[in-house]
Short mmCIF file of C-alpha atoms in Angstrom, two decimals:
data_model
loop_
_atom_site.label_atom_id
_atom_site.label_comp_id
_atom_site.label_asym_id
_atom_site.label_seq_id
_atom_site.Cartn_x
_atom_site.Cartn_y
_atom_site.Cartn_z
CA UNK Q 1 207.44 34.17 -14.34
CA UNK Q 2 207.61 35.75 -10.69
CA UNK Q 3 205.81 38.84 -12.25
CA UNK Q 4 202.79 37.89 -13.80
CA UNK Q 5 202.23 35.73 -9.99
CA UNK Q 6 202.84 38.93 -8.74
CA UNK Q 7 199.91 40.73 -10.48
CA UNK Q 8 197.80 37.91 -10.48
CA UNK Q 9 198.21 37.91 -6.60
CA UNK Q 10 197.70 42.02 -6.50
CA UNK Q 11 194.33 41.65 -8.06
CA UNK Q 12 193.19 38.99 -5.99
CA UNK Q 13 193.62 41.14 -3.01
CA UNK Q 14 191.96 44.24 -4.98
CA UNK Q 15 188.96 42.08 -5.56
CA UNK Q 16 189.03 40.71 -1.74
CA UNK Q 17 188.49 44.12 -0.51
CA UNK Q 18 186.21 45.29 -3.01
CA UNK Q 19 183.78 42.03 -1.95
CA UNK Q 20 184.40 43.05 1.67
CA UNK Q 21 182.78 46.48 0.54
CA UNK Q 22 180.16 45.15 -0.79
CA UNK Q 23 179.23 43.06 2.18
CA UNK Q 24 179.52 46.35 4.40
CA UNK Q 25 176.88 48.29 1.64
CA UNK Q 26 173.86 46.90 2.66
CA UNK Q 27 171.22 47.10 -0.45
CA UNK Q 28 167.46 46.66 0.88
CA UNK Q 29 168.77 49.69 3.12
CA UNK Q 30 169.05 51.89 -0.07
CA UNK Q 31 165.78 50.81 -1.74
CA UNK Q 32 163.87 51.27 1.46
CA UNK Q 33 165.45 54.93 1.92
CA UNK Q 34 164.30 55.85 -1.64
CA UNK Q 35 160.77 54.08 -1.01
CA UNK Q 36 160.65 56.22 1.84
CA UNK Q 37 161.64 59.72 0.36
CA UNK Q 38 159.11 58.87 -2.76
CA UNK Q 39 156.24 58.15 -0.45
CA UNK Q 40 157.04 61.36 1.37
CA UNK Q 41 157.03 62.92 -1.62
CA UNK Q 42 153.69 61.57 -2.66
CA UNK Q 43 152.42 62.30 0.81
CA UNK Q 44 153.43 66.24 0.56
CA UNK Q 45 152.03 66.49 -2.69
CA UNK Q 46 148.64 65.40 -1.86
CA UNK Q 47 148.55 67.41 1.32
CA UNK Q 48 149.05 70.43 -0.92
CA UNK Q 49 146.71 69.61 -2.99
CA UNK Q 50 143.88 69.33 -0.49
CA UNK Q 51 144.74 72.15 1.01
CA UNK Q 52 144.47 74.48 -2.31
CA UNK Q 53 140.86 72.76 -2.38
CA UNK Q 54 140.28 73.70 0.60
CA UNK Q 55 141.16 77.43 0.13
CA UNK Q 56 139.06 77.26 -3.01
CA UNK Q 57 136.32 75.92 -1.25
CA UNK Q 58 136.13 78.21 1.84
CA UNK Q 59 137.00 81.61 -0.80
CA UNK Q 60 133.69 80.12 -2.61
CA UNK Q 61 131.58 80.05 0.56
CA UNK Q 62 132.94 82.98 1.83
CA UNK Q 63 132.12 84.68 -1.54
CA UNK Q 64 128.40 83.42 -1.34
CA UNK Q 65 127.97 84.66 2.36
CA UNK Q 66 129.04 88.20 1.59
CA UNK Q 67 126.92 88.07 -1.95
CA UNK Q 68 123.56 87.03 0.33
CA UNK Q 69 124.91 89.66 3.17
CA UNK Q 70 125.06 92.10 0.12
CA UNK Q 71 121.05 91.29 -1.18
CA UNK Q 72 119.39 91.10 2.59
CA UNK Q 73 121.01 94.64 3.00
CA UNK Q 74 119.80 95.96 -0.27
CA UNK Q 75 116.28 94.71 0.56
CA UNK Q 76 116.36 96.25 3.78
CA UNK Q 77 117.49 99.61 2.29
CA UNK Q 78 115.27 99.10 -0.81
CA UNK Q 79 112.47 96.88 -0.09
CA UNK Q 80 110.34 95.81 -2.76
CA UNK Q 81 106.95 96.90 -2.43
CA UNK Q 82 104.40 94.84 -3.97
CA UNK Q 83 101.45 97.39 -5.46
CA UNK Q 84 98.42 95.72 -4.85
CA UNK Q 85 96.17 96.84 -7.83
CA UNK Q 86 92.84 96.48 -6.13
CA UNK Q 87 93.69 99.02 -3.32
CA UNK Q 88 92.69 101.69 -4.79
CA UNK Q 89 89.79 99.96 -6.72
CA UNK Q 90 86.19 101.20 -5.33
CA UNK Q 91 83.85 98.62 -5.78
CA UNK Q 92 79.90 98.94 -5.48
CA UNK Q 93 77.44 96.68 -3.40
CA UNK Q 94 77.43 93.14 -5.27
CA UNK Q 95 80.43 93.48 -6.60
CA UNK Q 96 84.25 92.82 -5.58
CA UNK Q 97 87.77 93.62 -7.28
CA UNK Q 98 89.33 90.74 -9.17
CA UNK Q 99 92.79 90.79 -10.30
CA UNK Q 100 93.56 89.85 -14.20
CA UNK Q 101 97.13 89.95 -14.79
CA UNK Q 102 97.85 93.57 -13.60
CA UNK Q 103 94.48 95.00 -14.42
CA UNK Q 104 91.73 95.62 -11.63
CA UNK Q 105 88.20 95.11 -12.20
CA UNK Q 106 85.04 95.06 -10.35
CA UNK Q 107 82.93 91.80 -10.73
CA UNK Q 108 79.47 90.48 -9.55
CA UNK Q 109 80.46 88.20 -5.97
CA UNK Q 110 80.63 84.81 -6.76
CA UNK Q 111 78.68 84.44 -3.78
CA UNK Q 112 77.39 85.05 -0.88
CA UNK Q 113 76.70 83.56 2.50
CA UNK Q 114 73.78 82.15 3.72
CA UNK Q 115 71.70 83.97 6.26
CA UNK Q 116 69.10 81.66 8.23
CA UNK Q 117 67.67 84.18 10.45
CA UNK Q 118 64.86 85.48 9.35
CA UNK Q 119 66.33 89.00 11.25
CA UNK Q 120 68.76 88.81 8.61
CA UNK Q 121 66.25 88.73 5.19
CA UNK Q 122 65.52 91.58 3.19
CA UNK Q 123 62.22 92.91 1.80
CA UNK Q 124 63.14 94.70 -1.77
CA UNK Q 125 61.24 97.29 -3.45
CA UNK Q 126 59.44 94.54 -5.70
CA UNK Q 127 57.88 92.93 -2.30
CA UNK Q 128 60.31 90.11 -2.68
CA UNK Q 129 62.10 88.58 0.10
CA UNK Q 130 65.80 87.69 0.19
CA UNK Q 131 67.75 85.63 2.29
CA UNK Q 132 70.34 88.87 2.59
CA UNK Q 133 71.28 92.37 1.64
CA UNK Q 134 74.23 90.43 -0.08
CA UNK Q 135 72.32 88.57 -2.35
CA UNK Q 136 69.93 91.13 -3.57
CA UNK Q 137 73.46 93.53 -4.66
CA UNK Q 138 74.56 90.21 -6.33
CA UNK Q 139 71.44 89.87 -8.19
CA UNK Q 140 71.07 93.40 -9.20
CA UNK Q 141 74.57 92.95 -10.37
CA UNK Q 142 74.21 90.16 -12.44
CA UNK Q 143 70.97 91.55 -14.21
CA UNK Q 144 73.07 94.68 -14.34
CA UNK Q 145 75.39 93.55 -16.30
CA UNK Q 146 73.45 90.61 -18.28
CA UNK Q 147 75.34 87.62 -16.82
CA UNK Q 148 74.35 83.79 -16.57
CA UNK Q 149 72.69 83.64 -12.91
CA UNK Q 150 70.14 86.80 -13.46
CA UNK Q 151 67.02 85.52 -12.50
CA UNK Q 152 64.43 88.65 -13.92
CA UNK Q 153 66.29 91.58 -16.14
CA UNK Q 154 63.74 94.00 -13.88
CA UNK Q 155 66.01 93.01 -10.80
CA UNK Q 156 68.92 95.66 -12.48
CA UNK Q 157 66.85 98.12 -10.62
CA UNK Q 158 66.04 96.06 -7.52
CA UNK Q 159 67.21 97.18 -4.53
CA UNK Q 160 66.01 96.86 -0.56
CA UNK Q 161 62.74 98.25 0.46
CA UNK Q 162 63.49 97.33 4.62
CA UNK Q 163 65.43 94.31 6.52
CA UNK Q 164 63.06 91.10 7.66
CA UNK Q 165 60.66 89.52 5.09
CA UNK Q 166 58.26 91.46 3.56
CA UNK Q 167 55.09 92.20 5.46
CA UNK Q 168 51.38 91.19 4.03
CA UNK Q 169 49.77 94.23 2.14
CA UNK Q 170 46.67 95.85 3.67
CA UNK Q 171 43.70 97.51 2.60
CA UNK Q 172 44.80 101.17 3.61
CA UNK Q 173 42.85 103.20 5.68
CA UNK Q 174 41.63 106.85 4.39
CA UNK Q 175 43.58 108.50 7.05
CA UNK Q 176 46.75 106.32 5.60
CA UNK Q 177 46.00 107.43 2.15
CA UNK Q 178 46.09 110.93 3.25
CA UNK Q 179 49.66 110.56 4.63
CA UNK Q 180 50.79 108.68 1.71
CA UNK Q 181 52.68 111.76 0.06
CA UNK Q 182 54.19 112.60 2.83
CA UNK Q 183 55.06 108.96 4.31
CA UNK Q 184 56.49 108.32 0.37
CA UNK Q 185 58.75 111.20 0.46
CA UNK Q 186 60.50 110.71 4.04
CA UNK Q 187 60.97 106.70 2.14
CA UNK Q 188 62.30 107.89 -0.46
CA UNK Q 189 64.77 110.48 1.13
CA UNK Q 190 65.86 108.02 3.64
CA UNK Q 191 66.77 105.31 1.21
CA UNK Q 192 68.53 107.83 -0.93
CA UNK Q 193 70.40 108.47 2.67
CA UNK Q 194 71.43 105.20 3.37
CA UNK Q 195 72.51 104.40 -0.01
CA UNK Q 196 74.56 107.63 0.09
CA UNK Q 197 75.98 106.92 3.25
CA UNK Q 198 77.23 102.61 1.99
CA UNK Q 199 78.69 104.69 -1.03
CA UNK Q 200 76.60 102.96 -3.25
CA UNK Q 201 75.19 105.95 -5.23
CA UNK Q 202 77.03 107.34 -8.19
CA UNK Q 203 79.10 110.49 -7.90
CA UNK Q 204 76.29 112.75 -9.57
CA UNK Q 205 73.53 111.02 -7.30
CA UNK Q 206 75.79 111.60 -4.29
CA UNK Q 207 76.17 115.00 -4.70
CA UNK Q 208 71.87 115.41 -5.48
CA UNK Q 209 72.16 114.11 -1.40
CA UNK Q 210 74.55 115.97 -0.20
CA UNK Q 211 72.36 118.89 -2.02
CA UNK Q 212 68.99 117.62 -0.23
CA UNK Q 213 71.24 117.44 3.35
CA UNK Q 214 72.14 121.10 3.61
CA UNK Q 215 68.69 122.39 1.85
CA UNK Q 216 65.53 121.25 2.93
CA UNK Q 217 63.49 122.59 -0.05
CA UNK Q 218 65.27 120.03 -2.04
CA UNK Q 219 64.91 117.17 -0.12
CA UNK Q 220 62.03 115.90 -1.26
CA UNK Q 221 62.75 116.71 -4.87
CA UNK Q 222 65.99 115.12 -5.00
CA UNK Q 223 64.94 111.87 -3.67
CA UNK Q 224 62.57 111.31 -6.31
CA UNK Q 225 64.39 112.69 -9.07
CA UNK Q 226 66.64 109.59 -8.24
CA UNK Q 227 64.13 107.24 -7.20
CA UNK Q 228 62.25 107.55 -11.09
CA UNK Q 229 65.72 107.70 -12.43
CA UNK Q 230 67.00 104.58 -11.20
CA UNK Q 231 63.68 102.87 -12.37
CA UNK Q 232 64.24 104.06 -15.68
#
């Protein structure tokens, strides 16, 4: 009987102690401590992955900087040069380049300005007078090349007699009528000049000039071999 009190009594004490332990262990203290190593945790692993975004990021700009470093220096080294296609187009009086796609071509001007002094007119070789040198090209162009605007298919030919408007015909004198051959073939050699000299002759016609400028004999010949020609 004494030694079942005795155990009895022995466990008692066991348990005593082990409730006094458990008093001493102190329980929110443990959950807090692992709240605070998971948050840590969580905190760390964020921050790491920002900063691998970050390096990703600034490698892609850095990337992008060097790639448009890379193309400004290969312009400066190899510049594109954009061929314009009418710089080396020739265009006569009345007409202007136009660019179609990558072709070049010469058109009648669309155009031209308007000229209200008088000083400015034009007298053409049909005793017509025109508000400017400009618009008598354009016209010969147009009739030239048959398009909507020609007013007479004779003005393909036209071309400027003398600058100012044209100047009332007179009954000419004997004395003028005399020095009509002569007076008609200084004209015509002079126009045939200043054609020549606005490049507005063709090639064969500029050479006849150039001909009639170094040989006197054919001065007067050449001039109206182009004059009837051109009125052909």
């Amino acid at each position: 009987m004494k030694l079942p009190l005795l155990l009895l009594a022995g466990l008692l004490c066991t348990m005593q102690v082990f409730a006094d332990d458990l008093d001493e262990f102190n329980l929110d203290d443990l959950i807090e401590e692992d709240f605070d190593e998971s948050a840590e945790e969580l905190l760390r692993q964020f921050e790491q992955k920002n900063s691998h975004k970050d390096l990703e990021r600034e490698n892609e700009i850095a990337a992008q900087l060097a790639a448009e470093a890379k193309d400004q220096q290969n312009s400066i080294l190899n510049p594109v040069v954009e061929i314009d296609p009418c710089e080396k187009m020739h265009c006569g009086a009345g007409r202007v380049c136009q660019v179609h796609g990558t072709e070049a071509k010469c058109v009648c001007i669309p155009e031209c300005p308007e000229e209200p002094e008088a000083r400015r007119h034009v007298c053409t070789n049909r005793n017509e007078t025109w508000l400017s040198d400009c618009a008598v090209y354009r016209q010969r162009c147009l009739c030239a090349t048959n398009a909507p605007g020609c007013l007479n298919p004779e003005n393909s030919h036209v071309h400027i007699d003398y600058y100012g408007p044209c100047h009332e015909h007179k009954t000419c004198s004997e004395e003028d009528m005399k020095d009509f051959p002569r007076r008609m073939r200084d004209w015509l050699f002079n126009v045939m000049r200043d054609l020549a000299e606005r490049d507005e002759l063709t090639e064969h016609y500029m050479q006849m000039e150039l001909e009639a400028e170094t040989n006197m004999t054919r001065r007067w010949a050449n001039a109206a071999v182009w004059e009837w020609c051109d009125l052909d």
